[in-house]
PDB file of C-alpha atoms in Angstrom:
ATOM      1  CA  MET A   1      -0.367   5.493   4.832  1.00 75.00           C
ATOM      2  CA  LEU A   2       3.079   4.584   3.792  1.00 83.00           C
ATOM      3  CA  TYR A   3       5.397   2.787   6.518  1.00 75.00           C
ATOM      4  CA  ASP A   4       8.926   2.142   6.205  1.00 78.00           C
ATOM      5  CA  ALA A   5       9.676  -1.470   6.229  1.00 77.00           C
ATOM      6  CA  SER A   6      13.181  -1.632   4.523  1.00 79.00           C
ATOM      7  CA  CYS A   7      14.839  -2.872   7.428  1.00 76.00           C
ATOM      8  CA  LEU A   8      12.518  -5.515   7.954  1.00 73.00           C
ATOM      9  CA  ALA A   9      12.556  -6.354   4.216  1.00 76.00           C
ATOM     10  CA  ALA A  10      16.536  -6.853   4.719  1.00 78.00           C
ATOM     11  CA  TYR A  11      16.427  -9.328   7.810  1.00 76.00           C
ATOM     12  CA  HIS A  12      12.954 -10.986   7.832  1.00 76.00           C
ATOM     13  CA  SER A  13      11.422 -10.893   4.417  1.00 76.00           C
ATOM     14  CA  SER A  14       9.097 -13.807   5.192  1.00 76.00           C
ATOM     15  CA  LEU A  15       7.907 -11.691   8.141  1.00 76.00           C
ATOM     16  CA  LEU A  16       7.538  -8.698   5.960  1.00 75.00           C
ATOM     17  CA  HIS A  17       5.250 -10.503   3.589  1.00 76.00           C
ATOM     18  CA  GLU A  18       2.817 -11.710   6.617  1.00 75.00           C
ATOM     19  CA  LEU A  19       2.545  -8.013   7.519  1.00 74.00           C
ATOM     20  CA  THR A  20       0.298  -7.509   4.591  1.00 76.00           C
ATOM     21  CA  VAL A  21      -2.283  -9.469   5.752  1.00 73.00           C
ATOM     22  CA  GLY A  22      -2.154  -7.896   9.377  1.00 71.00           C
ATOM     23  CA  PHE A  23      -2.349  -4.426   8.276  1.00 72.00           C
ATOM     24  CA  LEU A  24      -5.303  -5.199   6.335  1.00 76.00           C
ATOM     25  CA  GLN A  25      -7.156  -6.740   9.333  1.00 69.00           C
ATOM     26  CA  TRP A  26      -6.175  -3.999  11.734  1.00 65.00           C
ATOM     27  CA  LYS A  27      -8.164  -0.932  12.190  1.00 55.00           C
ATOM     28  CA  ASP A  28      -6.498   2.600  11.382  1.00 57.00           C
ATOM     29  CA  SER A  29      -6.094   3.449  15.006  1.00 49.00           C
ATOM     30  CA  VAL A  30      -4.455  -0.205  16.230  1.00 55.00           C
ATOM     31  CA  THR A  31      -2.047   0.518  12.964  1.00 57.00           C
ATOM     32  CA  LEU A  32      -1.205   3.821  14.023  1.00 56.00           C
ATOM     33  CA  LEU A  33      -0.663   2.739  17.848  1.00 54.00           C
ATOM     34  CA  THR A  34       1.524  -0.228  16.582  1.00 60.00           C
ATOM     35  CA  ALA A  35       3.656   2.051  14.252  1.00 58.00           C
ATOM     36  CA  ALA A  36       3.904   4.379  17.257  1.00 56.00           C
ATOM     37  CA  ILE A  37       5.257   1.828  19.493  1.00 55.00           C
ATOM     38  CA  ALA A  38       7.653   0.412  16.920  1.00 58.00           C
ATOM     39  CA  GLY A  39       8.869   3.805  16.228  1.00 55.00           C
ATOM     40  CA  ARG A  40       9.608   4.369  19.822  1.00 51.00           C
ATOM     41  CA  ILE A  41      11.583   1.208  20.107  1.00 51.00           C
ATOM     42  CA  SER A  42      13.630   1.628  16.893  1.00 54.00           C
ATOM     43  CA  ASN A  43      14.016   5.425  17.066  1.00 53.00           C
ATOM     44  CA  GLU A  44      13.121   5.171  13.454  1.00 58.00           C
ATOM     45  CA  LYS A  45      10.049   7.225  11.663  1.00 68.00           C
ATOM     46  CA  LEU A  46       8.006   4.340  10.453  1.00 73.00           C
ATOM     47  CA  LEU A  47       5.327   6.734   8.884  1.00 80.00           C
ATOM     48  CA  ILE A  48       7.234   7.882   5.878  1.00 88.00           C
ATOM     49  CA  GLY A  49       4.311   9.139   3.648  1.00 91.00           C
ATOM     50  CA  HIS A  50       0.553   9.129   2.396  1.00 93.00           C
ATOM     51  CA  HIS A  51      -0.935   7.470  -0.709  1.00 93.00           C
ATOM     52  CA  TYR A  52      -3.892   8.627  -2.467  1.00 93.00           C
ATOM     53  CA  PHE A  53      -5.310   9.329  -5.902  1.00 93.00           C
ATOM     54  CA  SER A  54      -5.076  12.754  -7.553  1.00 95.00           C
ATOM     55  CA  ASP A  55      -7.580  11.632 -10.217  1.00 95.00           C
ATOM     56  CA  ASN A  56      -9.215   8.274 -11.471  1.00 90.00           C
ATOM     57  CA  THR A  57      -5.913   6.946 -12.951  1.00 94.00           C
ATOM     58  CA  THR A  58      -3.103   8.481 -11.127  1.00 97.00           C
ATOM     59  CA  PRO A  59      -1.886   7.187  -7.624  1.00 97.00           C
ATOM     60  CA  VAL A  60       0.291   9.490  -5.608  1.00 97.00           C
ATOM     61  CA  PHE A  61       2.714   8.357  -3.174  1.00 97.00           C
ATOM     62  CA  ASP A  62       3.715  11.756  -1.205  1.00 97.00           C
ATOM     63  CA  PHE A  63       6.828  11.213   0.896  1.00 95.00           C
ATOM     64  CA  ARG A  64       7.097  14.942   1.844  1.00 94.00           C
ATOM     65  CA  ILE A  65       7.014  14.527   5.459  1.00 89.00           C
ATOM     66  CA  ASN A  66       9.964  14.462   7.905  1.00 82.00           C
ATOM     67  CA  GLY A  67      11.936  16.861   5.633  1.00 88.00           C
ATOM     68  CA  LYS A  68      11.868  14.835   2.742  1.00 91.00           C
ATOM     69  CA  THR A  69      10.965  16.159  -0.890  1.00 95.00           C
ATOM     70  CA  ASP A  70       9.745  12.876  -2.801  1.00 96.00           C
ATOM     71  CA  ILE A  71       6.609  12.516  -4.609  1.00 97.00           C
ATOM     72  CA  ILE A  72       5.647  10.183  -7.062  1.00 97.00           C
ATOM     73  CA  PHE A  73       2.584  10.578  -9.490  1.00 98.00           C
ATOM     74  CA  GLY A  74       2.338   7.076 -10.941  1.00 98.00           C
ATOM     75  CA  SER A  75       1.318   5.601 -14.359  1.00 97.00           C
ATOM     76  CA  LYS A  76       0.433   2.079 -14.734  1.00 97.00           C
ATOM     77  CA  LYS A  77       2.996   0.295 -16.931  1.00 98.00           C
ATOM     78  CA  ALA A  78       2.083  -3.380 -16.429  1.00 98.00           C
ATOM     79  CA  ASN A  79       0.011  -5.464 -14.187  1.00 98.00           C
ATOM     80  CA  VAL A  80      -0.585  -9.210 -13.274  1.00 98.00           C
ATOM     81  CA  PRO A  81      -3.479 -10.606 -11.299  1.00 98.00           C
ATOM     82  CA  ALA A  82      -2.517 -11.335  -7.791  1.00 97.00           C
ATOM     83  CA  PRO A  83      -1.962 -14.963  -7.158  1.00 96.00           C
ATOM     84  CA  ASP A  84      -5.052 -17.085  -6.266  1.00 95.00           C
ATOM     85  CA  TYR A  85      -3.610 -17.823  -2.642  1.00 92.00           C
ATOM     86  CA  SER A  86      -3.894 -14.039  -1.780  1.00 93.00           C
ATOM     87  CA  ILE A  87      -6.232 -12.728   0.737  1.00 91.00           C
ATOM     88  CA  LYS A  88      -9.596 -11.708  -0.554  1.00 93.00           C
ATOM     89  CA  GLY A  89     -10.243  -9.234   1.891  1.00 90.00           C
ATOM     90  CA  VAL A  90     -10.862  -8.511   5.720  1.00 85.00           C
ATOM     91  CA  ASP A  91     -11.191 -11.977   7.244  1.00 84.00           C
ATOM     92  CA  ASN A  92     -10.488 -13.416   3.667  1.00 85.00           C
ATOM     93  CA  LYS A  93     -13.792 -12.224   2.761  1.00 88.00           C
ATOM     94  CA  GLY A  94     -14.198 -10.088  -0.023  1.00 90.00           C
ATOM     95  CA  PHE A  95     -13.714  -9.844  -3.975  1.00 93.00           C
ATOM     96  CA  GLY A  96     -10.023 -10.549  -4.344  1.00 95.00           C
ATOM     97  CA  ALA A  97      -6.847  -9.127  -4.015  1.00 96.00           C
ATOM     98  CA  VAL A  98      -5.994  -6.316  -6.288  1.00 97.00           C
ATOM     99  CA  ASP A  99      -3.478  -6.604  -8.913  1.00 97.00           C
ATOM    100  CA  TRP A 100       0.367  -6.397  -8.823  1.00 98.00           C
ATOM    101  CA  LEU A 101       1.592  -3.460 -10.675  1.00 97.00           C
ATOM    102  CA  LYS A 102       4.576  -1.775 -12.110  1.00 98.00           C
ATOM    103  CA  LEU A 103       4.136   1.978 -12.113  1.00 98.00           C
ATOM    104  CA  ASP A 104       6.446   4.521 -13.902  1.00 98.00           C
ATOM    105  CA  SER A 105       6.608   8.262 -12.871  1.00 97.00           C
ATOM    106  CA  LYS A 106       4.369  10.947 -14.456  1.00 96.00           C
ATOM    107  CA  SER A 107       5.196  14.697 -14.634  1.00 96.00           C
ATOM    108  CA  GLY A 108       5.579  16.545 -11.271  1.00 96.00           C
ATOM    109  CA  THR A 109       7.356  13.294 -10.031  1.00 97.00           C
ATOM    110  CA  VAL A 110      10.267  14.220  -7.361  1.00 97.00           C
ATOM    111  CA  GLY A 111      12.891  11.587  -6.418  1.00 95.00           C
ATOM    112  CA  PHE A 112      11.804   8.113  -7.077  1.00 94.00           C
ATOM    113  CA  LYS A 113      11.129   6.914 -10.737  1.00 96.00           C
ATOM    114  CA  GLU A 114       9.265   3.836 -10.566  1.00 97.00           C
ATOM    115  CA  ALA A 115       7.360   1.704  -7.943  1.00 97.00           C
ATOM    116  CA  TYR A 116       6.051  -1.844  -7.596  1.00 97.00           C
ATOM    117  CA  ARG A 117       3.002  -3.079  -5.521  1.00 97.00           C
ATOM    118  CA  MET A 118       3.038  -6.703  -4.652  1.00 95.00           C
ATOM    119  CA  ILE A 119       1.939  -9.061  -2.093  1.00 93.00           C
ATOM    120  CA  THR A 120      -1.579  -7.555  -2.160  1.00 94.00           C
ATOM    121  CA  ALA A 121      -4.430  -8.353   0.167  1.00 92.00           C
ATOM    122  CA  GLY A 122      -8.177  -7.186  -0.639  1.00 93.00           C
ATOM    123  CA  GLY A 123      -9.093  -4.039  -2.295  1.00 93.00           C
ATOM    124  CA  ASN A 124     -11.206  -5.229  -5.346  1.00 94.00           C
ATOM    125  CA  PRO A 125     -14.607  -3.503  -5.371  1.00 91.00           C
ATOM    126  CA  PRO A 126     -18.008  -5.571  -5.727  1.00 89.00           C
ATOM    127  CA  PRO A 127     -18.944  -6.402  -8.899  1.00 88.00           C
ATOM    128  CA  THR A 128     -21.835  -4.209  -8.654  1.00 86.00           C
ATOM    129  CA  CYS A 129     -23.194  -1.575  -6.263  1.00 83.00           C
ATOM    130  CA  GLU A 130     -26.488  -3.366  -5.903  1.00 83.00           C
ATOM    131  CA  ASP A 131     -26.110  -4.083  -2.273  1.00 79.00           C
ATOM    132  CA  GLN A 132     -24.384  -1.012  -0.857  1.00 81.00           C
ATOM    133  CA  LYS A 133     -25.925   1.101   1.684  1.00 83.00           C
ATOM    134  CA  GLU A 134     -23.986   4.110   1.095  1.00 83.00           C
ATOM    135  CA  ALA A 135     -23.710   6.177  -2.471  1.00 79.00           C
ATOM    136  CA  SER A 136     -19.934   5.677  -1.866  1.00 82.00           C
ATOM    137  CA  PHE A 137     -17.771   3.544  -0.180  1.00 80.00           C
ATOM    138  CA  THR A 138     -14.194   2.203   0.292  1.00 82.00           C
ATOM    139  CA  VAL A 139     -12.411  -1.067  -0.057  1.00 86.00           C
ATOM    140  CA  ASP A 140      -9.729  -1.789   2.246  1.00 87.00           C
ATOM    141  CA  TYR A 141      -6.449  -3.110   1.101  1.00 90.00           C
ATOM    142  CA  ALA A 142      -2.869  -3.775   2.062  1.00 90.00           C
ATOM    143  CA  ALA A 143      -0.017  -4.130  -0.073  1.00 93.00           C
ATOM    144  CA  GLU A 144       4.058  -4.041  -0.250  1.00 92.00           C
ATOM    145  CA  TYR A 145       5.243  -1.135  -2.495  1.00 94.00           C
ATOM    146  CA  TRP A 146       8.767  -1.118  -3.645  1.00 94.00           C
ATOM    147  CA  PHE A 147      10.242   2.371  -4.753  1.00 95.00           C
ATOM    148  CA  TYR A 148      13.222   2.902  -7.000  1.00 95.00           C
ATOM    149  CA  SER A 149      15.239   5.801  -8.124  1.00 92.00           C
TER     150      SER A 149
END
């Protein structure tokens, strides 16, 4: 899910960066409840889109809710490892924070042209699938994304 934190970024950027860790720790139901309460208080629509992959290499940021038309099909342009101090995963246990990225847009994009992923927490998969109980699994992560037209 994608949440609009632009007002928080403008007035409390240090708190914005701390929220990345908080969102990683909370389960989806608590996150949704928090967003719903914050949305009621601020009269803002904080849930602004969804993030998923259309294939193994194409991240999609779909903002086509609340009457918007923007959608980004991303292509990795550059990356740097997350800083050593980044949260490794839930309860700071895991295999590290995913890289920080610059994404350019691919064909099919409407609206935004580039995105940056920063302040990541968690997200790296285990080095092997040896101890996994299920054939497929997910690795939770949270990050700040900045989108530009």
